[in-house]
Tab-separated table of N, CA and C in Angstrom:
chain	number	residue	atom	x	y	z
A	1	UNK	N	-7.187	89.358	-21.994
A	1	UNK	CA	-6.396	88.166	-22.107
A	1	UNK	C	-6.364	87.760	-23.567
A	2	UNK	N	-5.206	87.438	-23.913
A	2	UNK	CA	-5.040	87.076	-25.311
A	2	UNK	C	-5.165	85.568	-25.462
A	3	UNK	N	-5.154	85.101	-26.669
A	3	UNK	CA	-5.299	83.672	-26.974
A	3	UNK	C	-4.128	82.869	-26.425
A	4	UNK	N	-2.920	83.434	-26.454
A	4	UNK	CA	-1.754	82.709	-25.956
A	4	UNK	C	-1.807	82.561	-24.448
A	5	UNK	N	-2.328	83.588	-23.769
A	5	UNK	CA	-2.430	83.518	-22.317
A	5	UNK	C	-3.483	82.481	-21.896
A	6	UNK	N	-4.590	82.416	-22.625
A	6	UNK	CA	-5.642	81.434	-22.324
A	6	UNK	C	-5.107	80.024	-22.563
A	7	UNK	N	-4.358	79.853	-23.658
A	7	UNK	CA	-3.795	78.546	-23.956
A	7	UNK	C	-2.793	78.157	-22.872
A	8	UNK	N	-2.000	79.109	-22.407
A	8	UNK	CA	-1.025	78.845	-21.346
A	8	UNK	C	-1.723	78.493	-20.050
A	9	UNK	N	-2.832	79.219	-19.754
A	9	UNK	CA	-3.598	78.940	-18.538
A	9	UNK	C	-4.230	77.552	-18.598
A	10	UNK	N	-4.799	77.154	-19.738
A	10	UNK	CA	-5.400	75.830	-19.912
A	10	UNK	C	-4.311	74.763	-19.782
A	11	UNK	N	-3.146	75.038	-20.374
A	11	UNK	CA	-2.058	74.085	-20.300
A	11	UNK	C	-1.568	73.938	-18.860
A	12	UNK	N	-1.522	75.034	-18.099
A	12	UNK	CA	-1.083	74.972	-16.708
A	12	UNK	C	-2.076	74.188	-15.860
A	13	UNK	N	-3.385	74.395	-16.101
A	13	UNK	CA	-4.412	73.661	-15.354
A	13	UNK	C	-4.334	72.170	-15.701
A	14	UNK	N	-4.206	71.867	-16.998
A	14	UNK	CA	-4.077	70.473	-17.419
A	14	UNK	C	-2.843	69.852	-16.788
A	15	UNK	N	-1.739	70.599	-16.773
A	15	UNK	CA	-0.510	70.097	-16.183
A	15	UNK	C	-0.697	69.844	-14.682
A	16	UNK	N	-1.382	70.706	-13.964
A	16	UNK	CA	-1.622	70.552	-12.527
A	16	UNK	C	-2.477	69.312	-12.259
A	17	UNK	N	-3.493	69.092	-13.091
A	17	UNK	CA	-4.360	67.909	-12.930
A	17	UNK	C	-3.553	66.634	-13.193
A	18	UNK	N	-2.712	66.649	-14.223
A	18	UNK	CA	-1.890	65.485	-14.539
A	18	UNK	C	-0.914	65.177	-13.406
A	19	UNK	N	-0.283	66.208	-12.860
A	19	UNK	CA	0.648	66.016	-11.762
A	19	UNK	C	-0.100	65.485	-10.532
A	20	UNK	N	-1.322	65.954	-10.292
A	20	UNK	CA	-2.117	65.472	-9.161
A	20	UNK	C	-2.440	63.982	-9.317
A	21	UNK	N	-2.866	63.585	-10.507
A	21	UNK	CA	-3.157	62.169	-10.756
A	21	UNK	C	-1.898	61.310	-10.601
A	22	UNK	N	-0.784	61.779	-11.102
A	22	UNK	CA	0.464	61.034	-10.965
A	22	UNK	C	0.891	60.947	-9.497
A	23	UNK	N	0.673	62.014	-8.741
A	23	UNK	CA	1.026	61.996	-7.322
A	23	UNK	C	0.161	60.982	-6.579
A	24	UNK	N	-1.128	60.934	-6.868
A	24	UNK	CA	-2.024	59.968	-6.231
A	24	UNK	C	-1.599	58.546	-6.606
A	25	UNK	N	-1.265	58.326	-7.869
A	25	UNK	CA	-0.845	57.005	-8.315
A	25	UNK	C	0.457	56.599	-7.627
A	26	UNK	N	1.384	57.540	-7.481
A	26	UNK	CA	2.647	57.228	-6.815
A	26	UNK	C	2.445	56.941	-5.328
A	27	UNK	N	1.521	57.653	-4.685
A	27	UNK	CA	1.235	57.399	-3.271
A	27	UNK	C	0.636	56.004	-3.105
A	28	UNK	N	-0.290	55.637	-3.968
A	28	UNK	CA	-0.897	54.301	-3.889
A	28	UNK	C	0.136	53.217	-4.193
A	29	UNK	N	1.019	53.474	-5.159
A	29	UNK	CA	2.073	52.518	-5.470
A	29	UNK	C	3.018	52.351	-4.284
A	30	UNK	N	3.321	53.440	-3.602
A	30	UNK	CA	4.194	53.376	-2.422
A	30	UNK	C	3.515	52.569	-1.310
A	31	UNK	N	2.206	52.762	-1.107
A	31	UNK	CA	1.480	51.989	-0.099
A	31	UNK	C	1.485	50.492	-0.451
A	32	UNK	N	1.276	50.190	-1.717
A	32	UNK	CA	1.273	48.797	-2.163
A	32	UNK	C	2.640	48.157	-1.951
A	33	UNK	N	3.699	48.896	-2.277
A	33	UNK	CA	5.044	48.367	-2.068
A	33	UNK	C	5.349	48.179	-0.586
A	34	UNK	N	4.887	49.073	0.255
A	34	UNK	CA	5.095	48.957	1.693
A	34	UNK	C	4.372	47.710	2.227
A	35	UNK	N	3.131	47.532	1.806
A	35	UNK	CA	2.379	46.349	2.252
A	35	UNK	C	3.006	45.060	1.724
A	36	UNK	N	3.506	45.090	0.505
A	36	UNK	CA	4.167	43.916	-0.062
A	36	UNK	C	5.430	43.589	0.724
A	37	UNK	N	6.171	44.611	1.109
A	37	UNK	CA	7.382	44.400	1.903
A	37	UNK	C	7.038	43.795	3.257
A	38	UNK	N	5.978	44.285	3.894
A	38	UNK	CA	5.550	43.736	5.176
A	38	UNK	C	5.094	42.273	5.021
A	39	UNK	N	4.400	41.990	3.945
A	39	UNK	CA	3.936	40.620	3.689
A	39	UNK	C	5.108	39.665	3.500
A	40	UNK	N	6.081	40.096	2.718
A	40	UNK	CA	7.253	39.259	2.482
A	40	UNK	C	8.021	39.041	3.786
A	41	UNK	N	8.136	40.081	4.605
A	41	UNK	CA	8.827	39.942	5.890
A	41	UNK	C	8.072	38.967	6.795
A	42	UNK	N	6.746	39.057	6.831
A	42	UNK	CA	5.940	38.134	7.638
A	42	UNK	C	6.066	36.697	7.146
A	43	UNK	N	6.044	36.520	5.844
A	43	UNK	CA	6.208	35.172	5.289
A	43	UNK	C	7.588	34.608	5.603
A	44	UNK	N	8.585	35.454	5.547
A	44	UNK	CA	9.942	35.000	5.861
A	44	UNK	C	10.038	34.577	7.322
A	45	UNK	N	9.422	35.358	8.203
A	45	UNK	CA	9.438	35.012	9.622
A	45	UNK	C	8.746	33.685	9.892
A	46	UNK	N	7.681	33.394	9.157
A	46	UNK	CA	6.950	32.143	9.359
A	46	UNK	C	7.570	30.980	8.590
A	47	UNK	N	8.167	31.260	7.440
A	47	UNK	CA	8.680	30.187	6.588
A	47	UNK	C	9.969	29.593	7.136
A	48	UNK	N	10.816	30.401	7.736
A	48	UNK	CA	12.092	29.886	8.224
A	48	UNK	C	11.882	28.818	9.302
A	49	UNK	N	11.043	29.045	10.324
A	49	UNK	CA	10.805	27.955	11.289
A	49	UNK	C	10.134	26.734	10.658
A	50	UNK	N	9.213	26.976	9.719
A	50	UNK	CA	8.552	25.846	9.060
A	50	UNK	C	9.548	25.014	8.267
A	51	UNK	N	10.470	25.664	7.597
A	51	UNK	CA	11.483	24.924	6.854
A	51	UNK	C	12.387	24.129	7.795
A	52	UNK	N	12.683	24.701	8.950
A	52	UNK	CA	13.473	23.970	9.945
A	52	UNK	C	12.736	22.744	10.449
A	53	UNK	N	11.441	22.903	10.739
A	53	UNK	CA	10.639	21.765	11.193
A	53	UNK	C	10.507	20.708	10.104
A	54	UNK	N	10.346	21.156	8.857
A	54	UNK	CA	10.240	20.209	7.744
A	54	UNK	C	11.548	19.444	7.583
A	55	UNK	N	12.656	20.134	7.757
A	55	UNK	CA	13.957	19.466	7.660
A	55	UNK	C	14.119	18.434	8.777
A	56	UNK	N	13.697	18.788	10.001
A	56	UNK	CA	13.756	17.833	11.109
A	56	UNK	C	12.869	16.616	10.839
A	57	UNK	N	11.667	16.882	10.327
A	57	UNK	CA	10.749	15.771	10.020
A	57	UNK	C	11.330	14.875	8.934
A	58	UNK	N	11.981	15.467	7.958
A	58	UNK	CA	12.587	14.684	6.887
A	58	UNK	C	13.729	13.829	7.416
A	59	UNK	N	14.528	14.382	8.319
A	59	UNK	CA	15.611	13.593	8.922
A	59	UNK	C	15.036	12.422	9.736
A	60	UNK	N	13.967	12.697	10.503
A	60	UNK	CA	13.346	11.635	11.300
A	60	UNK	C	12.767	10.544	10.397
A	61	UNK	N	12.124	10.953	9.313
A	61	UNK	CA	11.563	9.970	8.376
A	61	UNK	C	12.677	9.145	7.738
A	62	UNK	N	13.782	9.783	7.432
A	62	UNK	CA	14.903	9.063	6.835
A	62	UNK	C	15.470	8.026	7.813
A	63	UNK	N	15.583	8.406	9.076
A	63	UNK	CA	16.087	7.443	10.063
A	63	UNK	C	15.094	6.290	10.249
A	64	UNK	N	13.792	6.592	10.219
A	64	UNK	CA	12.789	5.531	10.327
A	64	UNK	C	12.847	4.601	9.117
A	65	UNK	N	13.049	5.174	7.939
A	65	UNK	CA	13.164	4.337	6.740
A	65	UNK	C	14.405	3.457	6.810
A	66	UNK	N	15.491	3.962	7.390
A	66	UNK	CA	16.675	3.126	7.581
A	66	UNK	C	16.367	1.959	8.516
A	67	UNK	N	15.605	2.243	9.584
A	67	UNK	CA	15.225	1.176	10.513
A	67	UNK	C	14.333	0.149	9.822
A	68	UNK	N	13.373	0.631	9.038
A	68	UNK	CA	12.463	-0.274	8.317
A	68	UNK	C	13.247	-1.115	7.315
A	69	UNK	N	14.235	-0.518	6.677
A	69	UNK	CA	15.070	-1.259	5.734
A	69	UNK	C	15.817	-2.380	6.457
A	70	UNK	N	16.324	-2.078	7.639
A	70	UNK	CA	16.995	-3.112	8.429
A	70	UNK	C	16.046	-4.220	8.831
A	71	UNK	N	14.853	-3.850	9.253
A	71	UNK	CA	13.850	-4.844	9.651
A	71	UNK	C	13.466	-5.708	8.453
A	72	UNK	N	13.306	-5.070	7.291
A	72	UNK	CA	12.933	-5.810	6.084
A	72	UNK	C	14.010	-6.813	5.708
A	73	UNK	N	15.264	-6.404	5.801
A	73	UNK	CA	16.334	-7.350	5.468
A	73	UNK	C	16.373	-8.491	6.478
A	74	UNK	N	16.103	-8.200	7.764
A	74	UNK	CA	16.056	-9.265	8.770
A	74	UNK	C	14.906	-10.230	8.504
A	75	UNK	N	13.747	-9.697	8.125
A	75	UNK	CA	12.591	-10.548	7.816
A	75	UNK	C	12.887	-11.407	6.594
A	76	UNK	N	13.553	-10.837	5.599
A	76	UNK	CA	13.903	-11.618	4.405
A	76	UNK	C	14.859	-12.742	4.781
A	77	UNK	N	15.794	-12.470	5.694
A	77	UNK	CA	16.719	-13.504	6.136
A	77	UNK	C	15.987	-14.604	6.912
A	78	UNK	N	15.042	-14.201	7.767
A	78	UNK	CA	14.265	-15.188	8.519
A	78	UNK	C	13.423	-16.034	7.573
A	79	UNK	N	12.829	-15.397	6.551
A	79	UNK	CA	12.028	-16.154	5.584
A	79	UNK	C	12.898	-17.144	4.818
A	80	UNK	N	14.111	-16.726	4.458
A	80	UNK	CA	15.012	-17.638	3.756
A	80	UNK	C	15.402	-18.802	4.666
A	81	UNK	N	15.661	-18.504	5.940
A	81	UNK	CA	15.998	-19.572	6.884
A	81	UNK	C	14.830	-20.529	7.081
A	82	UNK	N	13.609	-19.989	7.168
A	82	UNK	CA	12.423	-20.836	7.329
A	82	UNK	C	12.223	-21.713	6.096
A	83	UNK	N	12.456	-21.149	4.927
A	83	UNK	CA	12.324	-21.942	3.703
A	83	UNK	C	13.358	-23.056	3.662
A	84	UNK	N	14.589	-22.719	4.064
A	84	UNK	CA	15.631	-23.748	4.090
A	84	UNK	C	15.297	-24.830	5.109
A	85	UNK	N	14.784	-24.415	6.276
A	85	UNK	CA	14.398	-25.389	7.297
A	85	UNK	C	13.257	-26.266	6.810
A	86	UNK	N	12.289	-25.662	6.146
A	86	UNK	CA	11.151	-26.417	5.623
A	86	UNK	C	11.604	-27.443	4.596
A	87	UNK	N	12.483	-27.031	3.687
A	87	UNK	CA	12.951	-27.980	2.680
A	87	UNK	C	13.796	-29.074	3.318
A	88	UNK	N	14.574	-28.719	4.358
A	88	UNK	CA	15.370	-29.730	5.055
A	88	UNK	C	14.472	-30.740	5.758
A	89	UNK	N	13.433	-30.247	6.444
A	89	UNK	CA	12.504	-31.143	7.141
A	89	UNK	C	11.762	-32.008	6.142
A	90	UNK	N	11.352	-31.401	5.024
A	90	UNK	CA	10.631	-32.183	4.014
A	90	UNK	C	11.534	-33.259	3.425
A	91	UNK	N	12.794	-32.927	3.191
A	91	UNK	CA	13.705	-33.909	2.612
A	91	UNK	C	14.055	-34.990	3.626
A	92	UNK	N	14.204	-34.598	4.902
A	92	UNK	CA	14.613	-35.549	5.925
A	92	UNK	C	13.471	-36.450	6.363
A	93	UNK	N	12.312	-35.857	6.627
A	93	UNK	CA	11.200	-36.623	7.173
A	93	UNK	C	10.159	-37.020	6.137
A	94	UNK	N	10.119	-36.324	5.023
A	94	UNK	CA	9.078	-36.585	4.029
A	94	UNK	C	9.141	-37.978	3.465
A	95	UNK	N	10.318	-38.393	3.045
A	95	UNK	CA	10.473	-39.736	2.475
A	95	UNK	C	10.125	-40.825	3.469
A	96	UNK	N	10.694	-40.781	4.680
A	96	UNK	CA	10.350	-41.830	5.654
A	96	UNK	C	8.876	-41.813	6.053
A	97	UNK	N	8.261	-40.653	6.145
A	97	UNK	CA	6.835	-40.608	6.498
A	97	UNK	C	5.981	-41.242	5.415
A	98	UNK	N	6.338	-40.995	4.174
A	98	UNK	CA	5.593	-41.621	3.081
A	98	UNK	C	5.765	-43.134	3.139
A	99	UNK	N	6.963	-43.575	3.446
A	99	UNK	CA	7.208	-45.013	3.532
A	99	UNK	C	6.436	-45.632	4.693
A	100	UNK	N	6.390	-44.934	5.845
A	100	UNK	CA	5.635	-45.435	6.991
A	100	UNK	C	4.147	-45.498	6.663
A	101	UNK	N	3.633	-44.460	5.993
A	101	UNK	CA	2.218	-44.452	5.622
A	101	UNK	C	1.911	-45.587	4.654
A	102	UNK	N	2.796	-45.803	3.691
A	102	UNK	CA	2.584	-46.889	2.740
A	102	UNK	C	2.652	-48.243	3.438
A	103	UNK	N	3.577	-48.381	4.375
A	103	UNK	CA	3.686	-49.624	5.140
A	103	UNK	C	2.422	-49.863	5.954
A	104	UNK	N	1.909	-48.798	6.602
A	104	UNK	CA	0.684	-48.927	7.381
A	104	UNK	C	-0.494	-49.324	6.511
A	105	UNK	N	-0.582	-48.747	5.320
A	105	UNK	CA	-1.653	-49.107	4.394
A	105	UNK	C	-1.520	-50.572	3.978
A	106	UNK	N	-0.293	-50.968	3.712
A	106	UNK	CA	-0.073	-52.356	3.308
A	106	UNK	C	-0.439	-53.326	4.412
A	107	UNK	N	-0.099	-52.979	5.653
A	107	UNK	CA	-0.444	-53.850	6.776
A	107	UNK	C	-1.955	-53.933	6.931
A	108	UNK	N	-2.643	-52.773	6.855
A	108	UNK	CA	-4.108	-52.793	6.957
A	108	UNK	C	-4.721	-53.630	5.840
A	109	UNK	N	-4.192	-53.478	4.680
A	109	UNK	CA	-4.726	-54.218	3.526
A	109	UNK	C	-4.492	-55.721	3.711
A	110	UNK	N	-3.305	-56.075	4.179
A	110	UNK	CA	-2.998	-57.505	4.379
A	110	UNK	C	-3.862	-58.103	5.470
A	111	UNK	N	-4.043	-57.340	6.561
A	111	UNK	CA	-4.892	-57.844	7.643
A	111	UNK	C	-6.326	-57.963	7.154
A	112	UNK	N	-6.765	-57.007	6.370
A	112	UNK	CA	-8.120	-57.063	5.833
A	112	UNK	C	-8.317	-58.234	4.906
A	113	UNK	N	-7.319	-58.534	4.103
A	113	UNK	CA	-7.433	-59.673	3.189
A	113	UNK	C	-7.412	-60.999	3.944
A	114	UNK	N	-6.650	-61.076	5.029
A	114	UNK	CA	-6.593	-62.323	5.795
A	114	UNK	C	-7.886	-62.577	6.551
A	115	UNK	N	-8.539	-61.519	7.010
A	115	UNK	CA	-9.791	-61.716	7.738
A	115	UNK	C	-10.967	-61.854	6.794
A	116	UNK	N	-10.736	-61.682	5.519
A	116	UNK	CA	-11.816	-61.788	4.543
A	116	UNK	C	-12.528	-60.472	4.331
A	117	UNK	N	-12.112	-59.488	4.987
A	117	UNK	CA	-12.710	-58.162	4.836
A	117	UNK	C	-11.702	-57.300	4.105
A	118	UNK	N	-11.994	-57.005	2.877
A	118	UNK	CA	-11.042	-56.212	2.098
A	118	UNK	C	-11.259	-54.720	2.320
A	119	UNK	N	-12.078	-54.404	3.279
A	119	UNK	CA	-12.322	-52.989	3.562
A	119	UNK	C	-13.482	-52.422	2.792
A	120	UNK	N	-14.169	-53.270	2.005
A	120	UNK	CA	-15.252	-52.752	1.184
A	120	UNK	C	-16.593	-52.815	1.904
A	121	UNK	N	-16.680	-53.619	2.975
A	121	UNK	CA	-17.960	-53.741	3.658
A	121	UNK	C	-18.212	-52.561	4.587
A	122	UNK	N	-17.191	-51.798	4.863
A	122	UNK	CA	-17.395	-50.625	5.714
A	122	UNK	C	-18.137	-49.559	4.927
A	123	UNK	N	-19.000	-48.833	5.608
A	123	UNK	CA	-19.737	-47.763	4.948
A	123	UNK	C	-18.784	-46.606	4.669
A	124	UNK	N	-18.817	-46.104	3.474
A	124	UNK	CA	-17.974	-44.973	3.105
A	124	UNK	C	-18.772	-43.689	3.278
A	125	UNK	N	-18.102	-42.665	3.665
A	125	UNK	CA	-18.796	-41.394	3.861
A	125	UNK	C	-18.304	-40.395	2.832
A	126	UNK	N	-19.195	-39.544	2.428
A	126	UNK	CA	-18.879	-38.476	1.502
A	126	UNK	C	-19.466	-37.199	2.070
A	127	UNK	N	-18.636	-36.314	2.481
A	127	UNK	CA	-19.015	-35.034	3.093
A	127	UNK	C	-20.010	-35.238	4.234
A	128	UNK	N	-19.726	-36.186	5.106
A	128	UNK	CA	-20.531	-36.405	6.294
A	128	UNK	C	-21.756	-37.271	6.080
A	129	UNK	N	-22.034	-37.751	4.850
A	129	UNK	CA	-23.210	-38.569	4.587
A	129	UNK	C	-22.754	-39.979	4.201
A	130	UNK	N	-23.468	-40.951	4.692
A	130	UNK	CA	-23.164	-42.341	4.362
A	130	UNK	C	-23.779	-42.638	3.013
A	131	UNK	N	-22.986	-43.189	2.113
A	131	UNK	CA	-23.506	-43.532	0.799
A	131	UNK	C	-24.314	-44.823	0.889
A	132	UNK	N	-25.383	-44.924	0.148
A	132	UNK	CA	-26.148	-46.168	0.160
A	132	UNK	C	-25.323	-47.303	-0.449
A	133	UNK	N	-25.666	-48.493	-0.060
A	133	UNK	CA	-24.927	-49.666	-0.519
A	133	UNK	C	-25.009	-49.813	-2.025
A	134	UNK	N	-26.106	-49.420	-2.621
A	134	UNK	CA	-26.279	-49.555	-4.066
A	134	UNK	C	-25.266	-48.691	-4.808
A	135	UNK	N	-24.889	-47.583	-4.238
A	135	UNK	CA	-23.940	-46.716	-4.933
A	135	UNK	C	-22.506	-47.147	-4.683
A	136	UNK	N	-22.305	-47.867	-3.606
A	136	UNK	CA	-20.951	-48.333	-3.343
A	136	UNK	C	-20.684	-49.577	-4.166
A	137	UNK	N	-19.532	-49.674	-4.665
A	137	UNK	CA	-19.114	-50.893	-5.336
A	137	UNK	C	-19.796	-51.158	-6.654
A	138	UNK	N	-20.079	-50.162	-7.454
A	138	UNK	CA	-20.695	-50.378	-8.766
A	138	UNK	C	-19.780	-51.197	-9.662
A	139	UNK	N	-18.516	-50.978	-9.539
A	139	UNK	CA	-17.580	-51.716	-10.384
A	139	UNK	C	-17.646	-53.219	-10.082
A	140	UNK	N	-17.820	-53.528	-8.813
A	140	UNK	CA	-17.899	-54.948	-8.441
A	140	UNK	C	-19.134	-55.596	-9.024
A	141	UNK	N	-20.271	-54.875	-9.064
A	141	UNK	CA	-21.481	-55.451	-9.613
A	141	UNK	C	-21.313	-55.692	-11.107
A	142	UNK	N	-20.664	-54.787	-11.760
A	142	UNK	CA	-20.485	-54.969	-13.200
A	142	UNK	C	-19.572	-56.164	-13.487
A	143	UNK	N	-18.545	-56.312	-12.677
A	143	UNK	CA	-17.641	-57.419	-12.932
A	143	UNK	C	-18.280	-58.761	-12.608
A	144	UNK	N	-19.259	-58.796	-11.659
A	144	UNK	CA	-19.921	-60.039	-11.295
A	144	UNK	C	-20.937	-60.450	-12.352
A	145	UNK	N	-21.518	-59.473	-13.046
A	145	UNK	CA	-22.555	-59.795	-14.039
A	145	UNK	C	-22.026	-60.426	-15.246
């Protein structure tokens, strides 16, 4: 065997090993692509129904939000009506009630002055406790001195 034949034989063996490695790599790549295709098909089968359900849920939520919006506007209208009613009642009855209360106070005061009791001899209470007489009417004691 000559040097050229040995070189050709080494080159042929190297070429066979390279082709074998490339064939193994291509087989593994084909398996990976096949599994990827199966995975994508499985995801598509599962994703399409999920997207349909999500779309249905979104439509239902939108209709509920429309209902809540209607309820909110009705509550705002009721609150405005209650405020208007409150201001009307306050304007209509507030003035006369204050006048009646003032009249009642004036009558009590006049009756108290006529009987000689100006209302000061009654014991005054502060948070459920009767104040001692010494603490009541300090201003009167100062004016008498």
